[in-house]
C-alpha cells in the first residue's frame, strides 16, 4: 500500500460553527480507531492536502469529525462541500494525548482559538468517563465571541466540568464592538480564577504558537512539574509520515513524535516552544 | 574477492550490452562541469572526473515527479517504471545511496526506481574538498555495488559485490585474472579525519553557540548546497489542475530548509525566521537528527556543497569548529 494514498470517503454532515469554521462529519469504517490529538491528511483533488486533527471522541464509531477553519486553498475548497460529497483522507497519524496513563488524575485544559478542536475528542471522552478521572477544568479563550467554537456544547461542559471562557475583546471579527456578558482577557489569565490547587493535575495546552511560553509558565507557577504538562505543536506538514522534513523541530518530527508532546520531552528542544 | 579483467576498449561494448535492459547513466562532460546523463556512443562516460554537479538523487528522487493522477474519482498512484544502470559512481556516491535507502525505503516511488537499479562503481581521484573519511563513507559498502571498476594498465579489474554483478561478469568481455582485493576504499587525503560522533555530541550544547552566527553570516540561503547534496531529500507537494479537477495531478518537488517558508504555518508564524536558524537546521538534520534516526550522518563528504556554495562556505571547516566547540 502506497503510504501517501488518499482514501475516498463521504461527507455525512456539515455543521457550521461560526463565520469561518465548520465541522465535517466523515464516514469511516467501524474498525477505524484513533487517539484524540491525532490528525489525518485531508485531500481535495486538484487543490492539495492539509493536516487536520480529528475532533470527535474515539468512542464515536463509523465516522470522524473534522473541525476546519477556512484560511487557504484546501480549507476554502472543503468549505464549499456538502453532505454526500466525496473527500479523501489518509491517517490517522502522530501521537495523541494520553488517556489511560492519566486515569484518576485531575485535568486542566488551557486552550486558545483553534486549539480546542484537537482536544475536543479528549474532553468528550474524559467527561463520558468522569468516574475514571479527577476534577476536570476547561479554560478556553478565543479572539472574539464570534470566534468561539462548539458553543452548543458549552452547557453540557459547564454541567460536567469546571468550564471557563474568555475572549480577547468584546468585538465583532471586523473590530466593531459587540454585546458580551462574559469574561474579557487572555485565556492564560483564566488560571487565576481557579478555586482549587492544580499542582498535581495534568495540564494540556493547545493554542497559537505565541501562547505556549506564557501558558507553561503559569502552570509551573501553579506547582506543576514539567512532565505533568502536555502540548500539541503545530508545524507545516506535507507528508505526515516522517519523510518530507517540513515538520522537523530539531531532531523530533512533529508528525511522528508529536503533534502531542510531553513538555519534559521538548523543554530543552530548541525551536519547539 | 577475485576480479576479472576488461580491456578499456571493451567497456563501451559492455555498457551497450546493458542498454537493452537498462537506461545506462554515467558521468559525462558538459562544458566545464560533469553531470550524470544517459551515455551512448556520442556521450561516452568520462571516468576521470572529480564529481558531478547533481548526484544520483536526481534520478532516484527526481526534482519533480507525479505521485498521483486524479481520474474517475480516485487518486491513482503513478509508480515510475525505470531500469537504471549507473556506471562510474564514486564510493561516496554509493554510500550516499545506502544512506538515502535508510530514509526512503518505505517511499513507494523511491523504491520503484531503486529496486531494479544496477550500481557500477569506479575508483575516484579525491580532491581537496573531499572528506568522505570523516563521514565514514570512504569504504565500498558491502553487498550494494554490483560491479566495481579499478584501473589496471590497459584495462580495469572488475569486482562483483552482488549476485547480479557476478552474473554480469560471465560476459565474454571479461577475462580471468588472479588479482584479489579485500575491502575497497577511497584514497581520501584527509590527514586528520573528523569524528562525526563528536560532532553529534556537540549539538546538545551547541544551539546557542556563537559559532552559528559566525558561520551563517555569509550564507545567502540560496539552496545551492541542499540541491547538490546527495543526502538532502526534503520535498514539497502540490496539486496541479488542468482547469477541471478531474484532470489533476499530485506532484512533489525538491524543497530546501534554507528557504524562509519551509517552516511557515497557516497564520504566517515562522519557526525559523532568521538565516542563522535555517543554516543551523541544515547541520542539525545532517549531523544530529539523521544520526539519531539511522546511526550515520546525512553526509558522505562528497564536497559538492563546498564547491558550489557561492559564499565560499566550507562545511568541513565548519564541522571541525563544531567538533571542538
Ligand atoms: C497537526 C495539525 C493539525 C491541524 N489541525 C487543524 C484542524 O483541526 N483544523 C484546522 O482548521 N486546521 C488545522 N491545522 C492547520 C491546517 O493544517 C492549515 O491551516 C492548513 O494546512 C491550511 O491549508 P490550506 O491549503 O487551506 O491553506 P494554504 O493555502 O496553505 O494557506 C494557509 C495560510 O497560510 C498562508 N500561507 C500559505 N502559504 C504561505 C507561504 N508560503 N508563506 C506565507 N504564508 C503562507 C496563507 O495566506 C493562508 O493564510 C492543523 C495543522 C497541523 C500541523
Ligand atoms: S550554498 Fe552556501 S550560501 Fe547557499 S544556502 Fe548553502 S551554505 Fe548558504
Ligand atoms: S553535505 Fe556537502 S559534502 Fe556532505 S554529502 Fe551533502 S553535498 Fe556532499
Ligand atoms: S510532515 Fe513530512 S516529515 Fe513530518
CSV table of N, CA and C in Angstrom, one decimal, chain B residues 57-117:
chain,number,residue,atom,x,y,z
B,57,UNK,N,20.8,11.2,-6.7
B,57,UNK,CA,19.5,11.6,-6.2
B,57,UNK,C,18.6,12.2,-7.3
B,58,UNK,N,19.1,12.8,-8.3
B,58,UNK,CA,18.3,13.4,-9.4
B,58,UNK,C,17.5,12.4,-10.1
B,59,UNK,N,18.0,11.1,-10.1
B,59,UNK,CA,17.2,10.0,-10.7
B,59,UNK,C,16.3,9.3,-9.7
B,60,UNK,N,16.8,9.0,-8.5
B,60,UNK,CA,16.1,8.2,-7.6
B,60,UNK,C,15.0,9.0,-6.9
B,61,UNK,N,15.2,10.3,-6.7
B,61,UNK,CA,14.2,11.1,-6.1
B,61,UNK,C,14.2,12.4,-6.9
B,62,UNK,N,13.6,12.4,-8.1
B,62,UNK,CA,13.8,13.4,-9.1
B,62,UNK,C,13.3,14.8,-8.6
B,63,UNK,N,13.9,15.9,-9.3
B,63,UNK,CA,13.5,17.2,-8.9
B,63,UNK,C,12.0,17.4,-8.9
B,64,UNK,N,11.3,16.7,-9.8
B,64,UNK,CA,9.8,16.9,-9.8
B,64,UNK,C,9.3,15.6,-10.3
B,65,UNK,N,8.2,15.1,-9.7
B,65,UNK,CA,7.6,13.9,-10.1
B,65,UNK,C,6.1,13.8,-9.8
B,66,UNK,N,5.4,13.1,-10.6
B,66,UNK,CA,4.0,12.9,-10.3
B,66,UNK,C,3.8,11.8,-9.3
B,67,UNK,N,3.0,12.0,-8.3
B,67,UNK,CA,2.8,10.9,-7.3
B,67,UNK,C,1.4,10.2,-7.6
B,68,UNK,N,0.4,11.1,-7.9
B,68,UNK,CA,-0.9,10.5,-8.2
B,68,UNK,C,-1.5,11.3,-9.4
B,69,UNK,N,-2.3,10.6,-10.1
B,69,UNK,CA,-3.2,11.3,-11.1
B,69,UNK,C,-4.6,11.1,-10.6
B,70,UNK,N,-5.4,12.1,-10.6
B,70,UNK,CA,-6.7,12.0,-10.2
B,70,UNK,C,-7.6,11.7,-11.4
B,71,UNK,N,-8.2,10.5,-11.4
B,71,UNK,CA,-9.0,10.1,-12.5
B,71,UNK,C,-10.2,9.3,-12.0
B,72,UNK,N,-11.4,9.5,-12.6
B,72,UNK,CA,-12.6,8.8,-12.2
B,72,UNK,C,-12.8,8.7,-10.7
B,73,UNK,N,-12.6,9.8,-10.0
B,73,UNK,CA,-12.9,9.9,-8.6
B,73,UNK,C,-11.9,9.2,-7.7
B,74,UNK,N,-10.7,8.8,-8.2
B,74,UNK,CA,-9.7,8.2,-7.4
B,74,UNK,C,-8.3,8.8,-7.6
B,75,UNK,N,-7.5,8.8,-6.5
B,75,UNK,CA,-6.1,9.1,-6.7
B,75,UNK,C,-5.4,7.9,-7.1
B,76,UNK,N,-4.9,7.9,-8.4
B,76,UNK,CA,-4.2,6.7,-8.9
B,76,UNK,C,-2.7,6.9,-8.8
B,77,UNK,N,-2.0,5.9,-8.1
B,77,UNK,CA,-0.6,6.1,-7.9
B,77,UNK,C,0.1,5.9,-9.2
B,78,UNK,N,1.1,6.8,-9.5
B,78,UNK,CA,1.8,6.7,-10.7
B,78,UNK,C,3.2,6.2,-10.4
B,79,UNK,N,3.4,5.0,-10.3
B,79,UNK,CA,4.7,4.4,-9.9
B,79,UNK,C,5.6,4.4,-11.2
B,80,UNK,N,6.8,4.9,-11.0
B,80,UNK,CA,7.7,5.0,-12.2
B,80,UNK,C,8.1,3.6,-12.6
B,81,UNK,N,8.3,3.4,-13.9
B,81,UNK,CA,8.8,2.2,-14.4
B,81,UNK,C,10.2,2.5,-14.9
B,82,UNK,N,11.2,2.2,-14.1
B,82,UNK,CA,12.5,2.5,-14.7
B,82,UNK,C,13.5,1.4,-14.3
B,83,UNK,N,14.4,1.2,-15.3
B,83,UNK,CA,15.5,0.3,-15.0
B,83,UNK,C,16.8,1.1,-15.3
B,84,UNK,N,17.4,1.5,-14.3
B,84,UNK,CA,18.5,2.4,-14.4
B,84,UNK,C,19.8,1.6,-14.1
B,85,UNK,N,20.8,1.8,-14.9
B,85,UNK,CA,22.2,1.3,-14.6
B,85,UNK,C,23.1,2.5,-14.5
B,86,UNK,N,23.7,2.6,-13.3
B,86,UNK,CA,24.6,3.7,-13.1
B,86,UNK,C,26.1,3.2,-13.3
B,87,UNK,N,26.8,3.8,-14.1
B,87,UNK,CA,28.2,3.5,-14.3
B,87,UNK,C,29.1,4.6,-13.9
B,88,UNK,N,30.1,4.3,-13.2
B,88,UNK,CA,31.1,5.3,-12.9
B,88,UNK,C,30.8,6.0,-11.6
B,89,UNK,N,30.1,5.4,-10.6
B,89,UNK,CA,29.9,6.1,-9.4
B,89,UNK,C,31.1,6.0,-8.4
B,90,UNK,N,31.3,7.1,-7.8
B,90,UNK,CA,32.4,7.1,-6.7
B,90,UNK,C,31.9,6.4,-5.5
B,91,UNK,N,32.8,6.0,-4.6
B,91,UNK,CA,32.5,5.4,-3.4
B,91,UNK,C,31.5,6.2,-2.5
B,92,UNK,N,31.8,7.5,-2.5
B,92,UNK,CA,31.0,8.4,-1.6
B,92,UNK,C,29.5,8.4,-2.2
B,93,UNK,N,29.4,8.4,-3.5
B,93,UNK,CA,28.0,8.5,-4.1
B,93,UNK,C,27.3,7.1,-3.8
B,94,UNK,N,28.1,6.0,-3.8
B,94,UNK,CA,27.4,4.7,-3.5
B,94,UNK,C,27.0,4.7,-2.0
B,95,UNK,N,27.9,5.2,-1.2
B,95,UNK,CA,27.5,5.3,0.2
B,95,UNK,C,26.3,6.2,0.4
B,96,UNK,N,26.2,7.2,-0.4
B,96,UNK,CA,25.0,8.1,-0.3
B,96,UNK,C,23.7,7.4,-0.6
B,97,UNK,N,23.8,6.5,-1.6
B,97,UNK,CA,22.6,5.7,-2.0
B,97,UNK,C,22.2,4.8,-0.8
B,98,UNK,N,23.2,4.2,-0.1
B,98,UNK,CA,22.9,3.4,1.0
B,98,UNK,C,22.2,4.2,2.1
B,99,UNK,N,22.6,5.4,2.3
B,99,UNK,CA,22.0,6.3,3.4
B,99,UNK,C,20.6,6.8,2.9
B,100,UNK,N,20.5,7.1,1.6
B,100,UNK,CA,19.2,7.5,1.2
B,100,UNK,C,18.2,6.4,1.3
B,101,UNK,N,18.7,5.2,1.0
B,101,UNK,CA,17.8,4.0,1.2
B,101,UNK,C,17.2,4.0,2.6
B,102,UNK,N,18.0,4.3,3.6
B,102,UNK,CA,17.6,4.2,5.0
B,102,UNK,C,16.4,5.2,5.2
B,103,UNK,N,16.5,6.4,4.6
B,103,UNK,CA,15.4,7.3,4.8
B,103,UNK,C,14.2,7.1,3.9
B,104,UNK,N,14.4,6.5,2.7
B,104,UNK,CA,13.4,6.5,1.7
B,104,UNK,C,12.9,5.1,1.4
B,105,UNK,N,13.3,4.1,2.1
B,105,UNK,CA,13.0,2.7,1.8
B,105,UNK,C,11.5,2.5,1.7
B,106,UNK,N,10.7,3.1,2.6
B,106,UNK,CA,9.3,2.9,2.6
B,106,UNK,C,8.5,3.8,1.6
B,107,UNK,N,9.3,4.6,0.9
B,107,UNK,CA,8.7,5.5,-0.1
B,107,UNK,C,8.5,4.7,-1.4
B,108,UNK,N,7.2,4.6,-1.8
B,108,UNK,CA,7.0,3.7,-3.0
B,108,UNK,C,7.6,4.2,-4.3
B,109,UNK,N,7.8,5.5,-4.5
B,109,UNK,CA,8.3,6.0,-5.7
B,109,UNK,C,9.8,5.8,-5.8
B,110,UNK,N,10.4,6.0,-4.6
B,110,UNK,CA,11.9,5.8,-4.5
B,110,UNK,C,12.2,4.3,-4.7
B,111,UNK,N,11.4,3.5,-4.0
B,111,UNK,CA,11.7,2.0,-4.1
B,111,UNK,C,11.5,1.5,-5.4
B,112,UNK,N,10.5,2.0,-6.2
B,112,UNK,CA,10.3,1.5,-7.5
B,112,UNK,C,11.5,1.7,-8.4
B,113,UNK,N,12.1,2.9,-8.2
B,113,UNK,CA,13.3,3.2,-9.0
B,113,UNK,C,14.5,2.4,-8.6
B,114,UNK,N,14.6,2.3,-7.3
B,114,UNK,CA,15.8,1.7,-6.6
B,114,UNK,C,15.9,0.2,-6.9
B,115,UNK,N,14.7,-0.4,-6.8
B,115,UNK,CA,14.6,-1.8,-6.9
B,115,UNK,C,15.4,-2.5,-8.0
B,116,UNK,N,15.1,-2.0,-9.3
B,116,UNK,CA,15.8,-2.6,-10.4
B,116,UNK,C,17.1,-2.0,-10.8
B,117,UNK,N,17.6,-1.2,-9.9
B,117,UNK,CA,18.8,-0.4,-10.3
B,117,UNK,C,20.1,-1.2,-10.3
